[in-house]
Structures are given as C-alpha cells and as structure tokens.
Coordinates of C-alpha atoms in Angstrom, one line a residue:
L1 CA 5.4 13.9 10.2
N2 CA 3.5 14.9 7.1
D3 CA 6.8 16.1 5.6
I4 CA 8.4 12.7 6.3
E5 CA 5.6 10.6 5.1
N6 CA 4.3 12.5 2.1
G7 CA 7.3 14.6 1.2
V8 CA 10.2 12.3 1.8
L9 CA 8.9 8.7 1.8
R10 CA 6.1 9.0 -0.8
G11 CA 8.2 10.9 -3.4
N12 CA 6.7 14.3 -2.5
K13 CA 3.1 13.5 -3.2
K14 CA -0.1 15.0 -1.8
S15 CA -1.5 13.5 1.4
A16 CA -4.5 11.3 1.3
V17 CA -6.4 14.0 3.1
P18 CA -8.6 15.9 0.7
G19 CA -7.5 19.4 -0.2
T20 CA -3.9 19.0 0.6
K21 CA -1.0 20.1 -1.7
I22 CA 2.4 18.7 -2.5
T23 CA 4.6 18.9 0.5
F24 CA 7.7 20.5 -0.8
R25 CA 7.9 23.2 -3.4
K26 CA 10.8 23.1 -6.0
K27 CA 13.0 25.5 -4.0
D28 CA 12.4 24.0 -0.6
P29 CA 15.8 22.7 0.7
K30 CA 14.0 19.6 2.2
A31 CA 13.2 18.5 -1.3
A32 CA 16.7 17.2 -1.6
F33 CA 15.8 14.4 0.8
V34 CA 12.9 13.0 -1.3
V35 CA 13.3 9.4 -2.2
P36 CA 11.5 7.4 -4.9
L37 CA 8.2 5.9 -3.8
D38 CA 8.3 2.5 -2.3
R39 CA 4.8 1.1 -1.9
R40 CA 5.8 -1.1 1.0
I41 CA 6.0 2.0 3.2
H42 CA 2.2 1.9 3.4
F43 CA 2.4 -1.5 5.1
A44 CA 5.0 -0.2 7.6
L45 CA 3.7 3.2 8.8
N46 CA 1.3 3.3 11.7
C47 CA -1.3 6.0 12.2
G48 CA -2.7 4.6 15.4
A49 CA -5.9 3.0 14.0
L50 CA -6.6 -0.7 14.6
S51 CA -6.4 -1.4 10.9
C52 CA -3.0 0.2 10.5
P53 CA 0.2 -1.9 10.3
P54 CA 1.6 -2.8 13.7
V55 CA 4.5 -0.8 15.1
R56 CA 7.8 -2.3 14.3
T57 CA 11.4 -1.3 14.3
Y58 CA 13.5 -1.3 11.2
T59 CA 17.3 -1.5 10.8
A60 CA 19.5 0.1 8.2
A61 CA 21.2 -3.2 7.4
Y62 CA 17.9 -5.2 6.8
V63 CA 15.3 -2.5 6.0
D64 CA 14.6 -4.0 2.5
D65 CA 13.8 -7.4 3.9
E66 CA 12.0 -5.9 6.9
L67 CA 9.7 -3.8 4.6
T68 CA 9.0 -6.8 2.5
Q69 CA 8.1 -8.9 5.5
S70 CA 5.9 -6.1 6.9
S71 CA 4.0 -6.0 3.6
K72 CA 3.5 -9.7 3.5
D73 CA 2.3 -9.8 7.1
Y74 CA -0.1 -6.9 6.6
L75 CA -1.6 -8.2 3.4
A76 CA -2.0 -11.7 5.0
K77 CA -4.7 -10.0 7.0
Y78 CA -6.0 -7.4 4.5
L79 CA -6.0 -9.2 1.2
R80 CA -8.8 -11.7 0.4
V81 CA -9.1 -13.2 -3.0
L82 CA -12.6 -14.7 -3.9
P83 CA -12.0 -16.3 -7.3
E84 CA -15.5 -17.7 -7.7
Q85 CA -16.9 -14.2 -7.3
K86 CA -14.1 -12.6 -9.3
K87 CA -13.6 -10.3 -6.4
V88 CA -10.7 -9.1 -4.3
K89 CA -11.0 -7.5 -0.9
L90 CA -8.1 -5.2 -0.1
T91 CA -6.9 -2.9 2.5
R92 CA -8.4 0.6 2.3
L93 CA -4.8 2.0 2.1
A94 CA -4.8 1.0 -1.5
L95 CA -7.9 3.2 -2.0
W96 CA -6.6 6.2 -0.1
F97 CA -3.2 6.1 -1.7
A98 CA -4.4 4.9 -5.1
T99 CA -1.9 7.1 -7.0
D100 CA 0.9 5.1 -5.3
F101 CA -0.5 1.7 -6.3
G102 CA -1.7 2.2 -9.9
A103 CA -4.1 3.6 -12.4
G104 CA -6.8 1.0 -12.0
D105 CA -7.8 -2.2 -10.2
R106 CA -5.6 -4.5 -12.2
D107 CA -2.6 -2.2 -11.7
I108 CA -3.3 -2.0 -8.0
L109 CA -3.6 -5.8 -7.7
N110 CA -0.4 -6.3 -9.8
N111 CA 1.4 -4.0 -7.4
V112 CA 0.3 -5.9 -4.3
K113 CA 0.8 -9.3 -5.8
P114 CA 4.5 -9.6 -4.9
F115 CA 3.4 -9.5 -1.2
A116 CA 0.6 -12.0 -1.5
Q117 CA 1.3 -15.5 -0.2
D118 CA 0.2 -19.1 -0.7
E119 CA -3.4 -19.5 -1.7
A120 CA -4.0 -15.8 -2.0
L121 CA -1.1 -15.5 -4.4
Q122 CA -2.3 -18.4 -6.5
A123 CA -5.9 -17.1 -6.6
L124 CA -4.8 -13.6 -7.4
E125 CA -2.5 -14.8 -10.3
G126 CA -5.5 -16.8 -11.6
L127 CA -7.8 -13.8 -11.6
L128 CA -5.2 -11.5 -13.1
S129 CA -4.4 -13.9 -15.9
S130 CA -8.1 -13.9 -17.0
E131 CA -9.7 -11.3 -19.1
D132 CA -12.8 -11.3 -16.8
R133 CA -13.9 -8.1 -15.1
L134 CA -12.7 -8.0 -11.5
A135 CA -14.4 -6.3 -8.6
V136 CA -12.2 -4.8 -5.9
E137 CA -13.7 -4.0 -2.5
H138 CA -11.9 -2.4 0.4
F139 CA -12.0 -3.6 4.0
P140 CA -13.6 -1.0 6.4
Y141 CA -11.3 1.4 8.2
S142 CA -11.1 0.5 11.9
M143 CA -10.3 3.1 14.5

C-alpha cells in the first residue's frame, strides 16, 4: 500500500512517517506508474482512523468529480475559518503532508481553498486577501 500511496499517487514522495525514503528508485520498473500529485487524494484515502476520510468507491468515468466532492465533504468537517481571530483550523493531513500542500501557511490555504464552501470559502478568501499574519492550527488526530 505504501508503494501505491506514496510512490504512485503522491508522485513518488516520502511517506509522512519520519525516517522514510522515496518509494521508487530511478531504475525501479514501478516508477513508470507514478502520476503527478493530486492533493485531493489526501481527502479520499482512508487509514482507518476516525479523522480519516470516509471509505468511498470511485469510478473511472467520474473520478475527477468524485475526488473533488470527497475533498469538499472532508473539508466541510475539517476546515474552520475564524476571521475575527485571523485563524484557520485545518485537518492535520495538511501538516503531515505539508510538502504536498505548499511551502507555508498561505500556500497551504490557497491549495485547500478550491474545496472550501459557502461561509468558509468567503471567510478564507477574506483572510487570504489581507496582508495580516494568519495563524493555522490543526485539528487533533483521532484514532
């Protein structure tokens, strides 16, 4: 499963587990199956913890729409924008896989913004349009 998640689906990146290495070496024949990173995968894969995305099925014909919907559904639960505090609470997945989401808090928030909805989207856009310093906190991990 590590080969699939970190090698193929995450563009051959290191696991979030400390001390791990890139999954496929240059001459590994499995490297031919690596696809470019799609951040939405983090909102679709389930590791069995309570705070993981729910198990869903995906279809070849509609996988793009299904991954987008999974991302929106997941972030509806694990994205809270607190504009008066200039704070955003976000899924811990964005911390663990920070290299997949961006170089800093603003990058990360800009990369999850397409999946924010309604009031959260408006508040996030407002915070990101300001020059104010933002605080990003992460929800606790639930087993």
